[in-house]
């Protein structure tokens, strides 16, 4: 909430481009910083209507491009009338993963300077989430992305990883630096890497 400018800090400053977020007009703030959380919303209207909220002047080609960027073009093209399909309450129901992808497609269309992704792929299965994050990485190249995540493959890909315990940053560095430091992150990483091995071992004859 601090990074997205929803709340102001009680001490210190949160800035984008040298300007405090709380000093930006709301419309400008939403154009500079976008937040996607686990709490996604599908609004009553067509799929296109839901996407155009982010960029009202977007063309159909741009809408499809945004859907492709988040691996959503497959199921979207299979809807009864494609982008013109009514979704939301009382209309064609999207599952949680599809709703999450729709929210991420809006993010691609909004094209903000800074993205805050709060467990933004948590409703997808790990393999699908991994593929989506790789696709999304190409779209957000050159932007600032802050990803709050428990899945360690997301942390592994980051330029810097901050480990937060009890509300405090206890470690910060690259993935390799934190593994070498042999602290809390390294212990999590080893545990996460060992889990698939244990699972495979339990299936051995």
Short mmCIF file of C-alpha atoms in Angstrom, two decimals:
data_model
loop_
_atom_site.label_atom_id
_atom_site.label_comp_id
_atom_site.label_asym_id
_atom_site.label_seq_id
_atom_site.Cartn_x
_atom_site.Cartn_y
_atom_site.Cartn_z
CA UNK A 1 0.00 0.00 0.00
CA UNK A 2 2.94 2.32 0.64
CA UNK A 3 4.57 1.47 -2.68
CA UNK A 4 1.33 2.04 -4.58
CA UNK A 5 0.69 5.40 -2.89
CA UNK A 6 -2.51 4.20 -1.23
CA UNK A 7 -1.10 5.00 2.21
CA UNK A 8 1.54 7.56 3.12
CA UNK A 9 4.49 6.57 5.32
CA UNK A 10 4.58 7.72 8.95
CA UNK A 11 8.30 8.35 8.55
CA UNK A 12 10.59 8.69 5.54
CA UNK A 13 9.52 9.14 1.91
CA UNK A 14 8.26 6.96 -0.92
CA UNK A 15 9.13 8.58 -4.25
CA UNK A 16 8.90 7.91 -7.96
CA UNK A 17 11.14 10.00 -10.17
CA UNK A 18 12.11 12.12 -7.16
CA UNK A 19 8.49 13.07 -6.40
CA UNK A 20 6.64 11.84 -3.33
CA UNK A 21 3.78 9.54 -4.30
CA UNK A 22 1.39 11.28 -1.92
CA UNK A 23 2.02 14.56 -3.77
CA UNK A 24 0.86 13.21 -7.14
CA UNK A 25 -2.68 13.76 -8.37
CA UNK A 26 -4.62 10.49 -8.23
CA UNK A 27 -4.96 10.21 -12.02
CA UNK A 28 -1.24 10.82 -12.50
CA UNK A 29 -0.36 8.41 -9.68
CA UNK A 30 -2.39 5.61 -11.27
CA UNK A 31 -0.57 6.23 -14.54
CA UNK A 32 2.84 5.98 -12.86
CA UNK A 33 2.30 3.18 -10.33
CA UNK A 34 -0.01 0.17 -10.72
CA UNK A 35 -0.88 -2.39 -8.08
CA UNK A 36 -2.13 -5.91 -8.79
CA UNK A 37 -3.08 -8.05 -5.81
CA UNK A 38 -4.69 -11.43 -5.21
CA UNK A 39 -8.01 -9.58 -4.89
CA UNK A 40 -8.90 -9.30 -8.56
CA UNK A 41 -12.20 -8.00 -9.91
CA UNK A 42 -14.20 -8.87 -13.00
CA UNK A 43 -16.56 -6.03 -13.82
CA UNK A 44 -19.97 -6.58 -15.40
CA UNK A 45 -19.50 -5.99 -19.12
CA UNK A 46 -17.63 -7.53 -21.99
CA UNK A 47 -14.06 -8.80 -21.83
CA UNK A 48 -13.14 -5.78 -23.95
CA UNK A 49 -14.88 -3.45 -21.47
CA UNK A 50 -12.83 -4.92 -18.64
CA UNK A 51 -9.60 -4.34 -20.54
CA UNK A 52 -10.48 -0.87 -21.82
CA UNK A 53 -10.70 0.37 -18.24
CA UNK A 54 -6.91 0.51 -18.35
CA UNK A 55 -6.62 2.23 -21.74
CA UNK A 56 -9.93 3.42 -23.22
CA UNK A 57 -8.42 4.15 -26.63
CA UNK A 58 -6.83 0.70 -27.07
CA UNK A 59 -7.53 -1.08 -30.35
CA UNK A 60 -8.73 -4.71 -30.59
CA UNK A 61 -5.22 -5.71 -31.71
CA UNK A 62 -3.77 -4.09 -28.58
CA UNK A 63 -6.30 -5.89 -26.40
CA UNK A 64 -5.34 -9.25 -27.90
CA UNK A 65 -1.65 -8.38 -27.54
CA UNK A 66 -2.18 -7.72 -23.82
CA UNK A 67 -4.01 -11.03 -23.43
CA UNK A 68 -1.20 -12.87 -25.22
CA UNK A 69 1.34 -11.26 -22.89
CA UNK A 70 -0.32 -12.94 -19.90
CA UNK A 71 -1.09 -16.26 -21.63
CA UNK A 72 -4.82 -15.51 -21.68
CA UNK A 73 -5.44 -15.38 -25.43
CA UNK A 74 -6.15 -19.13 -25.62
CA UNK A 75 -9.16 -19.19 -23.32
CA UNK A 76 -10.28 -15.71 -24.45
CA UNK A 77 -10.44 -16.79 -28.08
CA UNK A 78 -12.54 -19.78 -27.01
CA UNK A 79 -15.25 -17.61 -25.42
CA UNK A 80 -18.66 -17.61 -27.15
CA UNK A 81 -18.06 -14.26 -28.90
CA UNK A 82 -14.46 -13.54 -27.99
CA UNK A 83 -13.81 -10.04 -26.63
CA UNK A 84 -17.53 -9.24 -26.92
CA UNK A 85 -18.45 -11.99 -24.42
CA UNK A 86 -20.26 -10.63 -21.36
CA UNK A 87 -18.54 -11.52 -18.09
CA UNK A 88 -19.10 -10.66 -14.46
CA UNK A 89 -22.08 -11.26 -12.21
CA UNK A 90 -24.85 -13.16 -13.99
CA UNK A 91 -22.85 -13.55 -17.21
CA UNK A 92 -20.15 -15.93 -18.46
CA UNK A 93 -18.19 -16.98 -15.38
CA UNK A 94 -14.40 -16.74 -15.37
CA UNK A 95 -12.48 -18.93 -12.96
CA UNK A 96 -10.05 -17.39 -10.48
CA UNK A 97 -6.98 -17.96 -12.64
CA UNK A 98 -8.66 -16.37 -15.69
CA UNK A 99 -9.80 -13.42 -13.59
CA UNK A 100 -6.23 -12.95 -12.37
CA UNK A 101 -4.92 -13.02 -15.93
CA UNK A 102 -7.53 -10.43 -16.94
CA UNK A 103 -6.26 -8.14 -14.17
CA UNK A 104 -2.68 -8.62 -15.38
CA UNK A 105 -3.72 -7.86 -18.97
CA UNK A 106 -5.15 -4.56 -17.72
CA UNK A 107 -1.78 -3.90 -16.15
CA UNK A 108 -0.03 -4.47 -19.47
CA UNK A 109 -2.39 -2.02 -21.17
CA UNK A 110 -1.98 0.59 -18.43
CA UNK A 111 1.79 0.57 -19.14
CA UNK A 112 2.85 2.22 -15.84
CA UNK A 113 6.35 3.26 -14.80
CA UNK A 114 6.29 1.04 -11.68
CA UNK A 115 4.44 -2.23 -11.10
CA UNK A 116 3.66 -3.64 -7.68
CA UNK A 117 2.68 -7.30 -7.95
CA UNK A 118 1.35 -8.68 -4.67
CA UNK A 119 1.19 -12.46 -5.15
CA UNK A 120 -0.22 -11.61 -8.58
CA UNK A 121 0.12 -15.16 -9.96
CA UNK A 122 -0.79 -17.05 -6.78
CA UNK A 123 -4.04 -18.50 -8.17
CA UNK A 124 -2.28 -20.22 -11.06
CA UNK A 125 -0.64 -23.60 -10.69
CA UNK A 126 3.16 -23.25 -10.26
CA UNK A 127 4.05 -24.30 -13.82
CA UNK A 128 1.50 -21.93 -15.39
CA UNK A 129 2.58 -19.14 -13.05
CA UNK A 130 6.21 -19.66 -14.03
CA UNK A 131 5.37 -19.47 -17.74
CA UNK A 132 3.23 -16.37 -17.24
CA UNK A 133 5.95 -14.59 -15.26
CA UNK A 134 8.45 -15.25 -18.04
CA UNK A 135 6.01 -13.90 -20.63
CA UNK A 136 5.25 -10.87 -18.49
CA UNK A 137 8.97 -10.19 -17.96
CA UNK A 138 9.38 -9.43 -21.66
CA UNK A 139 6.50 -6.94 -21.53
CA UNK A 140 7.73 -5.05 -18.46
CA UNK A 141 11.35 -4.86 -19.58
CA UNK A 142 12.86 -1.52 -18.53
CA UNK A 143 10.27 -0.83 -15.82
CA UNK A 144 10.51 -1.06 -12.06
CA UNK A 145 8.76 -4.18 -10.78
CA UNK A 146 8.26 -4.88 -7.09
CA UNK A 147 7.03 -8.44 -6.60
CA UNK A 148 5.74 -9.64 -3.24
CA UNK A 149 5.89 -13.41 -3.42
CA UNK A 150 6.26 -16.61 -1.45
CA UNK A 151 7.18 -18.71 -4.47
CA UNK A 152 10.96 -18.66 -4.50
CA UNK A 153 11.36 -18.92 -8.27
CA UNK A 154 9.99 -15.37 -8.38
CA UNK A 155 12.65 -14.21 -5.93
CA UNK A 156 15.34 -16.11 -7.84
CA UNK A 157 14.65 -14.02 -10.97
CA UNK A 158 14.75 -10.66 -9.18
CA UNK A 159 17.66 -8.21 -9.38
CA UNK A 160 17.42 -7.78 -5.61
CA UNK A 161 15.68 -9.84 -2.98
CA UNK A 162 14.50 -8.43 0.36
CA UNK A 163 13.61 -10.89 3.10
CA UNK A 164 11.00 -9.52 5.49
CA UNK A 165 10.52 -11.05 8.92
CA UNK A 166 8.13 -9.58 11.50
CA UNK A 167 7.77 -6.43 9.40
CA UNK A 168 11.51 -5.77 9.12
CA UNK A 169 13.94 -6.29 6.25
CA UNK A 170 16.46 -8.78 7.62
CA UNK A 171 18.35 -9.59 4.42
CA UNK A 172 18.75 -7.87 1.07
CA UNK A 173 20.85 -8.77 -1.95
CA UNK A 174 20.86 -10.87 -5.09
CA UNK A 175 19.73 -14.49 -4.99
CA UNK A 176 23.33 -15.73 -5.18
CA UNK A 177 24.48 -13.34 -2.44
CA UNK A 178 21.74 -14.43 -0.07
CA UNK A 179 22.34 -18.13 -0.72
CA UNK A 180 26.06 -17.57 -0.01
CA UNK A 181 25.20 -15.67 3.20
CA UNK A 182 23.60 -18.85 4.54
CA UNK A 183 20.85 -17.03 6.39
CA UNK A 184 17.07 -17.27 6.40
CA UNK A 185 16.75 -17.00 2.61
CA UNK A 186 19.34 -19.74 2.04
CA UNK A 187 17.47 -22.03 4.43
CA UNK A 188 14.20 -21.37 2.59
CA UNK A 189 15.84 -21.96 -0.77
CA UNK A 190 17.36 -25.28 0.33
CA UNK A 191 14.06 -26.42 1.80
CA UNK A 192 12.19 -25.44 -1.38
CA UNK A 193 14.72 -27.18 -3.63
CA UNK A 194 14.71 -30.34 -1.48
CA UNK A 195 10.92 -30.68 -1.50
CA UNK A 196 10.64 -31.93 -5.14
CA UNK A 197 13.46 -34.38 -4.47
CA UNK A 198 11.64 -35.80 -1.44
CA UNK A 199 8.43 -36.01 -3.45
CA UNK A 200 10.17 -37.87 -6.26
CA UNK A 201 11.86 -40.17 -3.76
CA UNK A 202 8.54 -41.09 -2.18
CA UNK A 203 7.33 -42.35 -5.56
CA UNK A 204 10.36 -44.55 -6.18
CA UNK A 205 9.66 -48.33 -5.99
#
